[in-house]
Short mmCIF file of C-alpha atoms and ligand atoms in Angstrom, two decimals:
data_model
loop_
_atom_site.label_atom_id
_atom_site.label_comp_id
_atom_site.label_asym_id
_atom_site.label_seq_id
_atom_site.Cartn_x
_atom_site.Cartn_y
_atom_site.Cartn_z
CA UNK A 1 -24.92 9.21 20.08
CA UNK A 2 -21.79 9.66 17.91
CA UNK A 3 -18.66 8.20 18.59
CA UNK A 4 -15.55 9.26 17.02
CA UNK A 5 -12.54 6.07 16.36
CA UNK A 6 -9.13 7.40 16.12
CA UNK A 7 -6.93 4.75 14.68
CA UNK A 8 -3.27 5.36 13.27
CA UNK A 9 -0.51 2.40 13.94
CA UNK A 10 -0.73 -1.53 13.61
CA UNK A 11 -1.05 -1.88 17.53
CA UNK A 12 -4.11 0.41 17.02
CA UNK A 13 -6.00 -1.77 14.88
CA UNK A 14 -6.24 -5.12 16.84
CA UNK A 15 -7.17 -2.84 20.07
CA UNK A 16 -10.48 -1.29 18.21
CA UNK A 17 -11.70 -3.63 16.19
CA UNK A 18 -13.67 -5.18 19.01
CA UNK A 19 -14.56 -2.31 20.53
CA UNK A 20 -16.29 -1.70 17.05
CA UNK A 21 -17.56 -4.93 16.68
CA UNK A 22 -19.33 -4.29 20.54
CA UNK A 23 -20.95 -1.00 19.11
CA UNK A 24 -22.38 -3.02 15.62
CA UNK A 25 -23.83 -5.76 18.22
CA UNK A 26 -25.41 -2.69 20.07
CA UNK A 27 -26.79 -1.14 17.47
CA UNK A 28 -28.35 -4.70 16.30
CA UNK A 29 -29.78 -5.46 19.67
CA UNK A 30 -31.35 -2.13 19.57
CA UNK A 31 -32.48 -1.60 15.97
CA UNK A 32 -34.36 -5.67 16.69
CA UNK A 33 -36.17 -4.27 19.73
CA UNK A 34 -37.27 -1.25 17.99
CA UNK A 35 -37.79 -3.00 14.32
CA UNK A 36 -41.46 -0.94 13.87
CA UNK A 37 -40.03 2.44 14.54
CA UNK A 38 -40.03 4.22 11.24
CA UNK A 39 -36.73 6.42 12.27
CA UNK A 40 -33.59 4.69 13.27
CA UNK A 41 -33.78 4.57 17.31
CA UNK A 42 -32.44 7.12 19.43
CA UNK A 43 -30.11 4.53 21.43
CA UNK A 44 -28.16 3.42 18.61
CA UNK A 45 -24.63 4.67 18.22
CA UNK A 46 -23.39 6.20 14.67
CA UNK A 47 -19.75 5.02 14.68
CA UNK A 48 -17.15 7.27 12.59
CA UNK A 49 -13.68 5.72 12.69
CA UNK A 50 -11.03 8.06 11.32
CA UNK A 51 -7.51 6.54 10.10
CA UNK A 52 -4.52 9.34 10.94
CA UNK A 53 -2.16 7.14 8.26
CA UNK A 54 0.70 7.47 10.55
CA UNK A 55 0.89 3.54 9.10
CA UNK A 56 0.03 3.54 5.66
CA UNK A 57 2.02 0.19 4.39
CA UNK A 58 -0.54 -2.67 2.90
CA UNK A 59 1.90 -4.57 5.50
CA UNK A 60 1.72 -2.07 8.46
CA UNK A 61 -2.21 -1.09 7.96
CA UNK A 62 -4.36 -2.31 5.33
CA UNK A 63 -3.55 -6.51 5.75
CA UNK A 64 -4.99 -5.96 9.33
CA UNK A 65 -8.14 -3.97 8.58
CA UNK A 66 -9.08 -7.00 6.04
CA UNK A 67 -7.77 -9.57 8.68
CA UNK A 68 -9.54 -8.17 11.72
CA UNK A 69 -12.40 -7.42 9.57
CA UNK A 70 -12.39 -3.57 10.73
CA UNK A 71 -14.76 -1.52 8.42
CA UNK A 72 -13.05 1.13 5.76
CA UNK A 73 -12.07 4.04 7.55
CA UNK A 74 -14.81 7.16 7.40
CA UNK A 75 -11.68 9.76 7.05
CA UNK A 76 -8.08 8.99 5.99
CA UNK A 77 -6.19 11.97 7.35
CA UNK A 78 -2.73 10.59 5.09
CA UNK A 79 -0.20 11.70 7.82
CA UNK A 80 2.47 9.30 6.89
CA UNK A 81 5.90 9.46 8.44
CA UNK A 82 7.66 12.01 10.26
CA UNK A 83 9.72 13.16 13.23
CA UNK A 84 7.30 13.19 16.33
CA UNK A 85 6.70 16.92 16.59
CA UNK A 86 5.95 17.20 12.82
CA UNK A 87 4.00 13.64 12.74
CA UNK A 88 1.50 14.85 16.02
CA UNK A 89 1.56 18.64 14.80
CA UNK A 90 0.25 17.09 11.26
CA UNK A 91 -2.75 14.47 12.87
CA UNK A 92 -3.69 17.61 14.94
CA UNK A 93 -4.05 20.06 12.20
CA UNK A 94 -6.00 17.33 10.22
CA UNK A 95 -7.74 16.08 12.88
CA UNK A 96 -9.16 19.15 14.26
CA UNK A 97 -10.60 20.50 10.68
CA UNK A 98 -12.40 16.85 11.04
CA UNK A 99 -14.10 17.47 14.75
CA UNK A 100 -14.85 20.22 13.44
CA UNK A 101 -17.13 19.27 11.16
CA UNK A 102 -18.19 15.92 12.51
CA UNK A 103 -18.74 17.15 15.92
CA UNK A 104 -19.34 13.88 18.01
CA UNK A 105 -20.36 12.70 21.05
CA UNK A 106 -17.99 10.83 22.35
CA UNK A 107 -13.77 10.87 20.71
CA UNK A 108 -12.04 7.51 21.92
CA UNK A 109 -8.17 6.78 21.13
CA UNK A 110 -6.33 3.44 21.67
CA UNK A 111 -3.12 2.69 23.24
CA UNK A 112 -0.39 4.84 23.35
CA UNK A 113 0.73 5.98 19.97
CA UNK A 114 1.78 9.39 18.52
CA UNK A 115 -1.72 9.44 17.12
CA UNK A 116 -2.99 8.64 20.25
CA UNK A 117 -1.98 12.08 22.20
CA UNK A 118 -2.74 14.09 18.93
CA UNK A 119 -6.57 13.48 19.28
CA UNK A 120 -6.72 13.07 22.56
CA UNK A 121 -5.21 16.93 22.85
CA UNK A 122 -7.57 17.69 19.76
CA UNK A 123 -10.30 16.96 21.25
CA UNK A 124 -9.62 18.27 25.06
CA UNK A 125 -8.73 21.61 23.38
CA UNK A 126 -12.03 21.85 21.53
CA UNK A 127 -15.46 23.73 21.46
CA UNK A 128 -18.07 23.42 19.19
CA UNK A 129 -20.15 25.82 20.01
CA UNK A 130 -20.62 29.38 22.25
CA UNK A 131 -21.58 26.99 25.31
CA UNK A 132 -18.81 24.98 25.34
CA UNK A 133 -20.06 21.60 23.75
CA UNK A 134 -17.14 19.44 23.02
CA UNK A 135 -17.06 15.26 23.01
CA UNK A 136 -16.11 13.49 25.78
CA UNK A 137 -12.71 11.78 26.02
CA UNK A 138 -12.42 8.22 26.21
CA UNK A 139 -9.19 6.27 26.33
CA UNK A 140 -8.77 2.85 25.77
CA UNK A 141 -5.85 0.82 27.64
CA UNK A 142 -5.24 3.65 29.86
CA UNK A 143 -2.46 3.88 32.97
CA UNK A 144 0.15 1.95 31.89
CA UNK A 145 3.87 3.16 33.14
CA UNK A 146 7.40 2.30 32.51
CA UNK A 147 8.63 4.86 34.59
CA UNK A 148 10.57 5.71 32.04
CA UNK A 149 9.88 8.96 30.08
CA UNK A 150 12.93 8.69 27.34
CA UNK A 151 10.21 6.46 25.84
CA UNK A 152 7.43 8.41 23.58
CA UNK A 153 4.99 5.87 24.74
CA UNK A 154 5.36 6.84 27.94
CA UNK A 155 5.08 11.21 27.36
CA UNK A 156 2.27 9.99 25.26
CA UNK A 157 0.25 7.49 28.44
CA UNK A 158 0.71 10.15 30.86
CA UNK A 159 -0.25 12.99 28.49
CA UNK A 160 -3.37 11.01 26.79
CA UNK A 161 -4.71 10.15 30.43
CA UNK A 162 -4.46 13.19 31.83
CA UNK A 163 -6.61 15.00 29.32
CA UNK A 164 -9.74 11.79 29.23
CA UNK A 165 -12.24 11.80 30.94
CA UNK A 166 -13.06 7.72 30.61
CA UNK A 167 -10.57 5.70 31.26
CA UNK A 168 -10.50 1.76 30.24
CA UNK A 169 -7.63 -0.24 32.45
CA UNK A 170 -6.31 -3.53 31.25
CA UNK A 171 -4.51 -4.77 34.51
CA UNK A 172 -4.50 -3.63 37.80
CA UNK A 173 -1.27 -1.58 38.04
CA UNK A 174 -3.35 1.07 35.55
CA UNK A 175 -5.43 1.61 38.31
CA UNK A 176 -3.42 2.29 40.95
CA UNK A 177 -1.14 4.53 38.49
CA UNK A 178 -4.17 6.71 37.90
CA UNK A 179 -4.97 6.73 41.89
CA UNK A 180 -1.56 7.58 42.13
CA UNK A 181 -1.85 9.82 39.98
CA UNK A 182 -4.88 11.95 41.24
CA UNK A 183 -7.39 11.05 38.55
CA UNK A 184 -10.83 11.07 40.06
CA UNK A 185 -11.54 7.44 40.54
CA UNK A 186 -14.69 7.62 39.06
CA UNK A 187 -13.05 8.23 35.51
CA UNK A 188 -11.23 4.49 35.86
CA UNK A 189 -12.59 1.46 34.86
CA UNK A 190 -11.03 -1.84 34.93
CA UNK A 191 -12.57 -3.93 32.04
CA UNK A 192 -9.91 -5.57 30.71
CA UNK A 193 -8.13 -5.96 27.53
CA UNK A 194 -9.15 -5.37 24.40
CA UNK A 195 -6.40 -6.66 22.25
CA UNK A 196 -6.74 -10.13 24.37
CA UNK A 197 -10.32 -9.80 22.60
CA UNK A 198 -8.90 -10.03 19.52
CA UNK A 199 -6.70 -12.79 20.19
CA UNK A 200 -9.24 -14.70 21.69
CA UNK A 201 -11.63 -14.08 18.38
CA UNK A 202 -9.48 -14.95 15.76
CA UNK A 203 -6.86 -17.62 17.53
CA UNK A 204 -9.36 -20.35 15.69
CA UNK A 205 -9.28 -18.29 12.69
CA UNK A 206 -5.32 -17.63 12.64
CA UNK A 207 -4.71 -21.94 12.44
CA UNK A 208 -5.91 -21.44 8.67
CA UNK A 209 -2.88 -19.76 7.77
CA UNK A 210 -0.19 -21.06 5.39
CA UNK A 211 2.46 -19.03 7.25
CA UNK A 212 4.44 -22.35 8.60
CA UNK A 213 4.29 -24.10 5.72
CA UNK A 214 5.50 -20.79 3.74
CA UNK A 215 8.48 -20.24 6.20
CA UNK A 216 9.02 -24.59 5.73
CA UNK A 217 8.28 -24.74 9.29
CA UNK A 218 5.78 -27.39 8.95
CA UNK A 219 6.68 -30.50 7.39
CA UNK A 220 4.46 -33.43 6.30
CA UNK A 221 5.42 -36.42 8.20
CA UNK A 222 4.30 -40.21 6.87
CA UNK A 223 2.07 -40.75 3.95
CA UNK A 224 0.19 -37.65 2.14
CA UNK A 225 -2.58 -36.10 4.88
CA UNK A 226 -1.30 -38.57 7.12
CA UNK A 227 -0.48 -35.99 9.62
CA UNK A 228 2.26 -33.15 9.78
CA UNK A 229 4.78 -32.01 12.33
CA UNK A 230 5.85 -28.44 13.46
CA UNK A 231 9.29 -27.47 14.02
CA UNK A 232 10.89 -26.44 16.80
CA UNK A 233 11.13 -22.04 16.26
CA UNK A 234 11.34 -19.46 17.98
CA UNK A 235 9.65 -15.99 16.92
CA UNK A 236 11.48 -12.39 16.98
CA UNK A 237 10.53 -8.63 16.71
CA UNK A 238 12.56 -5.41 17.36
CA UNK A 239 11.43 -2.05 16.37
CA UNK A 240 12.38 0.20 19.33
CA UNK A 241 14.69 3.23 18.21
CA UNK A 242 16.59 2.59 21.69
CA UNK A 243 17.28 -1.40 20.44
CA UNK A 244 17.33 -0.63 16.24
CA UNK A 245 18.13 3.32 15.87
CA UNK A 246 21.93 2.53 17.57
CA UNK A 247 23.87 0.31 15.51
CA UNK A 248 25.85 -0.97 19.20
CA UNK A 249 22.98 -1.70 20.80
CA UNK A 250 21.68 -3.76 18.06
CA UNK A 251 24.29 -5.70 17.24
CA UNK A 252 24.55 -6.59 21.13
CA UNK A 253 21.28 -8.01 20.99
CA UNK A 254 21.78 -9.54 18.03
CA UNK A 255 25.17 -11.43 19.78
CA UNK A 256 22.16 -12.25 22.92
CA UNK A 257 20.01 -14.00 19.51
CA UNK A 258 23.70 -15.93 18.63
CA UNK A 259 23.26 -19.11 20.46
CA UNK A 260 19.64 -19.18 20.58
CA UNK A 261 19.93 -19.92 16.87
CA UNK A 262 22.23 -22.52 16.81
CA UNK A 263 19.31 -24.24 18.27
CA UNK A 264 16.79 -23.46 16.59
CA UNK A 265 15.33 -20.99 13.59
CA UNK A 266 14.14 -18.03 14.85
CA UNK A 267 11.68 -16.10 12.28
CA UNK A 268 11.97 -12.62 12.46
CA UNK A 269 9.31 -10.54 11.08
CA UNK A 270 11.18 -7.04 10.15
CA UNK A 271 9.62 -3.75 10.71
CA UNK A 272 10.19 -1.28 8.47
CA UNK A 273 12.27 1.01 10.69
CA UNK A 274 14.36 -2.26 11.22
CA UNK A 275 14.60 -2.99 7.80
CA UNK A 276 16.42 0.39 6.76
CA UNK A 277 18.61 0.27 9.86
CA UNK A 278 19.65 -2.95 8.91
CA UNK A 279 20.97 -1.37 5.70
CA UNK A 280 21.65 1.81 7.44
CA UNK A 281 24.42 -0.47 9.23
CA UNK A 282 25.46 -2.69 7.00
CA UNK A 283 24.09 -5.66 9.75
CA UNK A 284 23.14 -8.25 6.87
CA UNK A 285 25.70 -11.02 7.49
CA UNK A 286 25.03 -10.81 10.94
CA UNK A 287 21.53 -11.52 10.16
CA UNK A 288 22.70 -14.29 7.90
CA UNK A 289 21.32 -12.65 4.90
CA UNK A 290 22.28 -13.15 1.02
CA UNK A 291 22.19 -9.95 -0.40
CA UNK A 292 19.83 -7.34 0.95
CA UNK A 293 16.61 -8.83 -0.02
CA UNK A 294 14.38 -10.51 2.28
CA UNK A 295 13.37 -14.00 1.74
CA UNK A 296 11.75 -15.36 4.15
CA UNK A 297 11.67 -19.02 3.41
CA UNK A 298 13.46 -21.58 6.25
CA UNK A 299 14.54 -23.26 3.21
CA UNK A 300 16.61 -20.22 1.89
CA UNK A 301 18.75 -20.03 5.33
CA UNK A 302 21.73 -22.26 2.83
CA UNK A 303 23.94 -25.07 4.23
CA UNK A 304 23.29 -23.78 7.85
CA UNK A 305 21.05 -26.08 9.88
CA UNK A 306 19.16 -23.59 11.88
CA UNK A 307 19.82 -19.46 11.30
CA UNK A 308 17.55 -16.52 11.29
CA UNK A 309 14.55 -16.57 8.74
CA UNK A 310 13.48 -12.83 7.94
CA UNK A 311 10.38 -11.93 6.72
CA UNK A 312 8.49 -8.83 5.50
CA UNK A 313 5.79 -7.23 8.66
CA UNK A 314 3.17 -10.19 8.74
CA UNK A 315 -0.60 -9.74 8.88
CA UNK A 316 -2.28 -10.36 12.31
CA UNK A 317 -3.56 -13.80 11.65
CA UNK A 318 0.11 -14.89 10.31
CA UNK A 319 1.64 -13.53 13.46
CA UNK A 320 -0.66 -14.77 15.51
CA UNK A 321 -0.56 -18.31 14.21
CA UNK A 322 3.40 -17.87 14.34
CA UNK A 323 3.16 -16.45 17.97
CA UNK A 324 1.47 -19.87 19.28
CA UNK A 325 3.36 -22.46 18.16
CA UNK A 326 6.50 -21.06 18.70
CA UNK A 327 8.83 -22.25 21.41
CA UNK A 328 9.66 -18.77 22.42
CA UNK A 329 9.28 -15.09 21.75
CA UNK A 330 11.55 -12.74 21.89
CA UNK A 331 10.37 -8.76 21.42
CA UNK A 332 10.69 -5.28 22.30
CA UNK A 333 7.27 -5.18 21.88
CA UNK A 334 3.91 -4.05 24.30
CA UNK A 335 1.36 -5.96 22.71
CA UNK A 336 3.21 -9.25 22.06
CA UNK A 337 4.00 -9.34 25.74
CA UNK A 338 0.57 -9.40 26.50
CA UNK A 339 -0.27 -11.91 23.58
CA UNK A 340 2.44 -14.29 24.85
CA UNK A 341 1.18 -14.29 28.42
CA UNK A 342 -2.62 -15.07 27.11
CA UNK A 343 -1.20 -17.86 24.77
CA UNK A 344 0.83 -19.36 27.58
CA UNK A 345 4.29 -18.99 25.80
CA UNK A 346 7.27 -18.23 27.32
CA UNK A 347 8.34 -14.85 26.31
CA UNK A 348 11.89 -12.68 26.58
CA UNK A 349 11.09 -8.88 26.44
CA UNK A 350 14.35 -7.17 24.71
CA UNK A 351 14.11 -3.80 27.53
CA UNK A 352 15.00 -2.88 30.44
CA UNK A 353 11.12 -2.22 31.96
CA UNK A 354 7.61 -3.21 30.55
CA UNK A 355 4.75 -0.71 31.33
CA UNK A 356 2.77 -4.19 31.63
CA UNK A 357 3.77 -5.81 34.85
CA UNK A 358 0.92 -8.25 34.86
CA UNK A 359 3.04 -10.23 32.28
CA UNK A 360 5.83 -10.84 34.77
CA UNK A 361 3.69 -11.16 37.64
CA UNK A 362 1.36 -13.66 36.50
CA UNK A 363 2.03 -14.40 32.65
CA UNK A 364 4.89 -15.63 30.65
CA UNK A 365 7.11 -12.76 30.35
CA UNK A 366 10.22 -12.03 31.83
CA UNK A 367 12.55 -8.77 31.24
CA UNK A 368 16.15 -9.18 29.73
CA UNK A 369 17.27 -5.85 29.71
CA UNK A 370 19.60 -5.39 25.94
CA UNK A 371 22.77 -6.42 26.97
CA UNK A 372 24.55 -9.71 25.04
CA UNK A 373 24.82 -11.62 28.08
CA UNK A 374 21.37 -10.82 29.99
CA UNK A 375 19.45 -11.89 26.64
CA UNK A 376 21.34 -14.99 26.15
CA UNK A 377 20.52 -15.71 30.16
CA UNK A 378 16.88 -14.69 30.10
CA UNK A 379 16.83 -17.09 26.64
CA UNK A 380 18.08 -19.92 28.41
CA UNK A 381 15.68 -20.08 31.32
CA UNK A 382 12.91 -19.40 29.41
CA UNK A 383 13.53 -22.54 27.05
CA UNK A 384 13.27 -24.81 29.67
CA UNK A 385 10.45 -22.54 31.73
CA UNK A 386 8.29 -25.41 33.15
CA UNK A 387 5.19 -22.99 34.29
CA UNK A 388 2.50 -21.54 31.79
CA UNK A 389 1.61 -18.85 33.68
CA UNK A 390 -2.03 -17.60 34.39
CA UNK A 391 -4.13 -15.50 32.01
CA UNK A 392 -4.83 -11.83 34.14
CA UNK A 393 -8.17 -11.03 35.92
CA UNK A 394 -10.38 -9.82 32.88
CA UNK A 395 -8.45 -10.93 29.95
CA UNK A 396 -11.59 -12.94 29.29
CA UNK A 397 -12.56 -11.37 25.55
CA UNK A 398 -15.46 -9.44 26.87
CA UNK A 399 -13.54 -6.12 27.42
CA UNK A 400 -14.84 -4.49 24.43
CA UNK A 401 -18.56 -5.17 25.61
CA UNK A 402 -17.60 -3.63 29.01
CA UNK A 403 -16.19 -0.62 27.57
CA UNK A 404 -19.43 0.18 25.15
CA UNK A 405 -21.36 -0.74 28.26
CA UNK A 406 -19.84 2.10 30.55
CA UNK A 407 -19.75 4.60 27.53
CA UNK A 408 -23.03 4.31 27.39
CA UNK A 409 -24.14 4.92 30.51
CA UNK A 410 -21.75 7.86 31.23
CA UNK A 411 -23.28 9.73 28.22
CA UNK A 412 -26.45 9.27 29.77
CA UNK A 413 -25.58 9.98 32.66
CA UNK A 414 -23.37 12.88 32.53
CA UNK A 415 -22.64 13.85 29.17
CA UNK A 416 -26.17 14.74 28.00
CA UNK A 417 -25.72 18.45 28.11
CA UNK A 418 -22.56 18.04 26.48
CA UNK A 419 -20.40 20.41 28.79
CA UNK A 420 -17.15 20.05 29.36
CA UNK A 421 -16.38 17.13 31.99
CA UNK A 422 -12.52 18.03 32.80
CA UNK A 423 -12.21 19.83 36.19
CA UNK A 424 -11.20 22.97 36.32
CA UNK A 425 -8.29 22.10 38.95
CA UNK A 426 -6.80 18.57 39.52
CA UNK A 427 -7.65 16.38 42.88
C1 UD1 B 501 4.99 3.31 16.22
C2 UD1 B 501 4.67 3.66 17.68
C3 UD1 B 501 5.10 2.50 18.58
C4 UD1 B 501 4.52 1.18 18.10
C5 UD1 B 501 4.92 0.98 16.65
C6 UD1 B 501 4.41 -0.29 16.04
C7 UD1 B 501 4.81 6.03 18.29
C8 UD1 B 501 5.59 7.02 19.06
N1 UD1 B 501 5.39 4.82 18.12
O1 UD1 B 501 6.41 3.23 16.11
O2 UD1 B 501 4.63 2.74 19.89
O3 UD1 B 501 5.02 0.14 18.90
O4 UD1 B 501 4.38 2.08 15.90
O5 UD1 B 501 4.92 -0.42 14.76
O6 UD1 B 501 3.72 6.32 17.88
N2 UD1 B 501 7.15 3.10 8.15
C9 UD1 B 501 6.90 2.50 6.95
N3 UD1 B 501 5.62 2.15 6.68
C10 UD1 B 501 4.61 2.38 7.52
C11 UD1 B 501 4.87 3.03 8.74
C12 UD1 B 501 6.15 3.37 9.05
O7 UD1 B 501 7.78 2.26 6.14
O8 UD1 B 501 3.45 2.02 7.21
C13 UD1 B 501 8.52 3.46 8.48
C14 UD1 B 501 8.82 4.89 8.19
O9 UD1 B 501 10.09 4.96 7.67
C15 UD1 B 501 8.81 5.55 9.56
C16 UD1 B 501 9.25 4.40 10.48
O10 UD1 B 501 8.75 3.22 9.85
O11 UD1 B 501 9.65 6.65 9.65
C17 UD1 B 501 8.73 4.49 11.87
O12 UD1 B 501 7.30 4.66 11.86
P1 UD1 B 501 6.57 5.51 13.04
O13 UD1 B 501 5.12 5.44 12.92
O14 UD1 B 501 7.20 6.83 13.10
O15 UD1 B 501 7.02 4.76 14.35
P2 UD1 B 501 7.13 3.21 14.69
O16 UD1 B 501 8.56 2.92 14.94
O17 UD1 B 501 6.40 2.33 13.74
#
């Protein structure tokens, strides 16, 4: 069997690595019980990942393959940036030339990026042959919903489900989304989360970094490796064009940040759509910054006790470490919602829905909305949040495993003479 890997954006990389790491153990298990055959076992899966370079920063992409020790892609299709049409017009030209010649088995795309839809619609669209052969679909963190299509994200979820045939839930609202829906139930499956499998692999791993003592955030208390002490901090990101692209609506959430950091420092790791807006705007003394370069040292913030502390994009084991000992998160983010609610810190989500209502449920999260006054609330409550939260039904690290498990045995199962699995009408 031959699976094809479509990665393209950070929150991409953190989502397959495991999934990759599952297939490796596979293979392993497989190549141990058949260690006489002469020719490499039938069973085993030949992996192909393909990178569309719709992130192509060291910062945004290559820190995290090294980090999440993801293998060097097979194919670099070199995208880069663009508006949407041109950005998921170019993956698809590239992308198709590669099916094309690699012809798998089995095409699976992660989350709910531009790149994401591109293959997905690549793939559905494709034959390789005069009967029809073409690779089944499989989607990975599939029926989330805002409900709220003026996001990409959200054309993209609806669009990318609707043309897999496997689909991989992470919390229980994706399934009954998809029932809602009309997808044939026998497409879902709720294995859980695959980015939570990351977390839970490498949040040992992530206490080796230097970040806190970079950022002056950890501070040597008594005699020399007599112990140390970590600040009180609190941990931002913003990168959504409805919070960043609109210099109003930034600066409104920057006045919800305002008393917040009087408190306490609050590092804020700068995306790189951020950082030009930022410019763009002309925002840098509201951001407290000297000049226009970023520093990123607590030390740097001058005479002011606490401030804002920007920093390039971090790596994932950086982040990570950042993410659990801060006091609080604040994001526009997906992923970090999720993260948060796993790590058991309170977290303020800078928009007015989340497509991941498991997080508010049961987790750590709770929805602000971007206006000044609703950030500074939602801040406030969630500094002196007493509750923890619970980590949601299958967020247990062995999501990955499940997922190679049921790919499996669908392509046994089903996908054997390689016809197309898509109905011709939808239930
Ligand atoms: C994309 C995803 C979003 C995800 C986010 C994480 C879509 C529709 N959006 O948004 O869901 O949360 O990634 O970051 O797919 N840039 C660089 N270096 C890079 C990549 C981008 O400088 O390596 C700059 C470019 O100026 C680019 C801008 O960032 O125009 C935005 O990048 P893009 O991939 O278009 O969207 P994101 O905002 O990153």
């Amino acid at each position: 069997m031959k699976v094809l890997t479509v990665v393209g954006a950070r929150p991409n990389f953190m989502k397959a690595a495991p999934i990759i790491a599952a297939i490796n153990e596979h293979n392993e298990r497989i190549l141990a019980k058949f260690a006489d055959r002469r020719e490499r076992p039938a069973e085993t899966i030949r992996h192909i990942l393909v990178h569309t370079g719709q992130h192509y920063d060291d910062l945004m992409s290559g820190s995290f393959f090294s980090d999440l020790k993801l293998p060097k892609p097979d194919v670099h299709l070199g995208v880069g940036s663009g508006s949407h049409a041109v950005q998921t017009a170019e993956i698809m030209k590239k992308f198709e030339e590669v099916l094309l010649g690699e012809k798998p088995d089995v095409v699976m795309v992660v989350g709910d990026v531009n790149s994401t839809l591109a293959c997905a619609l690549v793939a559905a669209k494709i034959t390789f042959d005069s009967a029809g052969s073409r690779p089944l679909i499989v989607h990975v963190e599939a029926g989330l919903r805002s409900f709220d299509r003026s996001m990409p994200e959200e054309i993209n979820r609806i669009l990318t489900d609707h043309v897999s045939e496997l689909l991989f839930v992470t919390e229980e609202s994706g399934l009954q989304n998809l029932r809602n829906e009309g997808v044939p139930p026998d497409r879902i499956h709720f294995v859980g989360n695959t980015m939570i499998d990351s977390l839970l692999a490498f949040k040992e791993k992530a206490e080796a970094s230097i970040i806190l003592e970079e950022l002056g955030l950890r501070t040597q208390t008594g005699k020399k490796g007599a112990g140390n002490s970590i600040n009180r901090y609190a941990l931002l990101t913003l990168h959504r064009p409805t919070n960043v692209d609109n210099r109003e609506a930034f600066l409104n959430i920057l006045a919800g940040l305002e008393e917040l950091a009087t408190d306490c420092p609050i590092v804020f790791p700068v995306h790189p759509r951020t950082q030009r807006r930022i410019k763009e705007f002309g925002l840098e003394s509201h951001l407290g910054m000297n000049g226009t370069k970023i520093k990123g040292d607590a030390r740097d913030s001058g005479n002011r006790r606490h401030g804002i502390i920007l920093t390039n994009p971090l790596g994932y084991l950086d982040f990570l470490c950042l993410m659990k000992h801060a006091m609080l998160v604040v994001t526009d983010s997906g992923g970090i919602q999720e993260e948060t609610t796993c790590l058991g810190i309170p977290c303020v989500t800078v928009r007015e829905n989340t497509e991941r209502p498991v997080t508010v449920e049961s987790g750590t999260n709770t929805i602000a909305g971007t206006k000044k006054e609703s950030i500074n609330d939602a801040i406030r409550r969630q500094k002196v949040r007493r509750t923890s939260g619970g980590v949601p039904k299958k967020w247990d690290g062995q999501a990955a495993t499940r997922i190679v498990d049921v790919f499996i045995r669908t392509y046994h199962e089903k996908a054997l003479s390689r016809q197309s699995l898509i109905p011709q009408t939808c239930a």
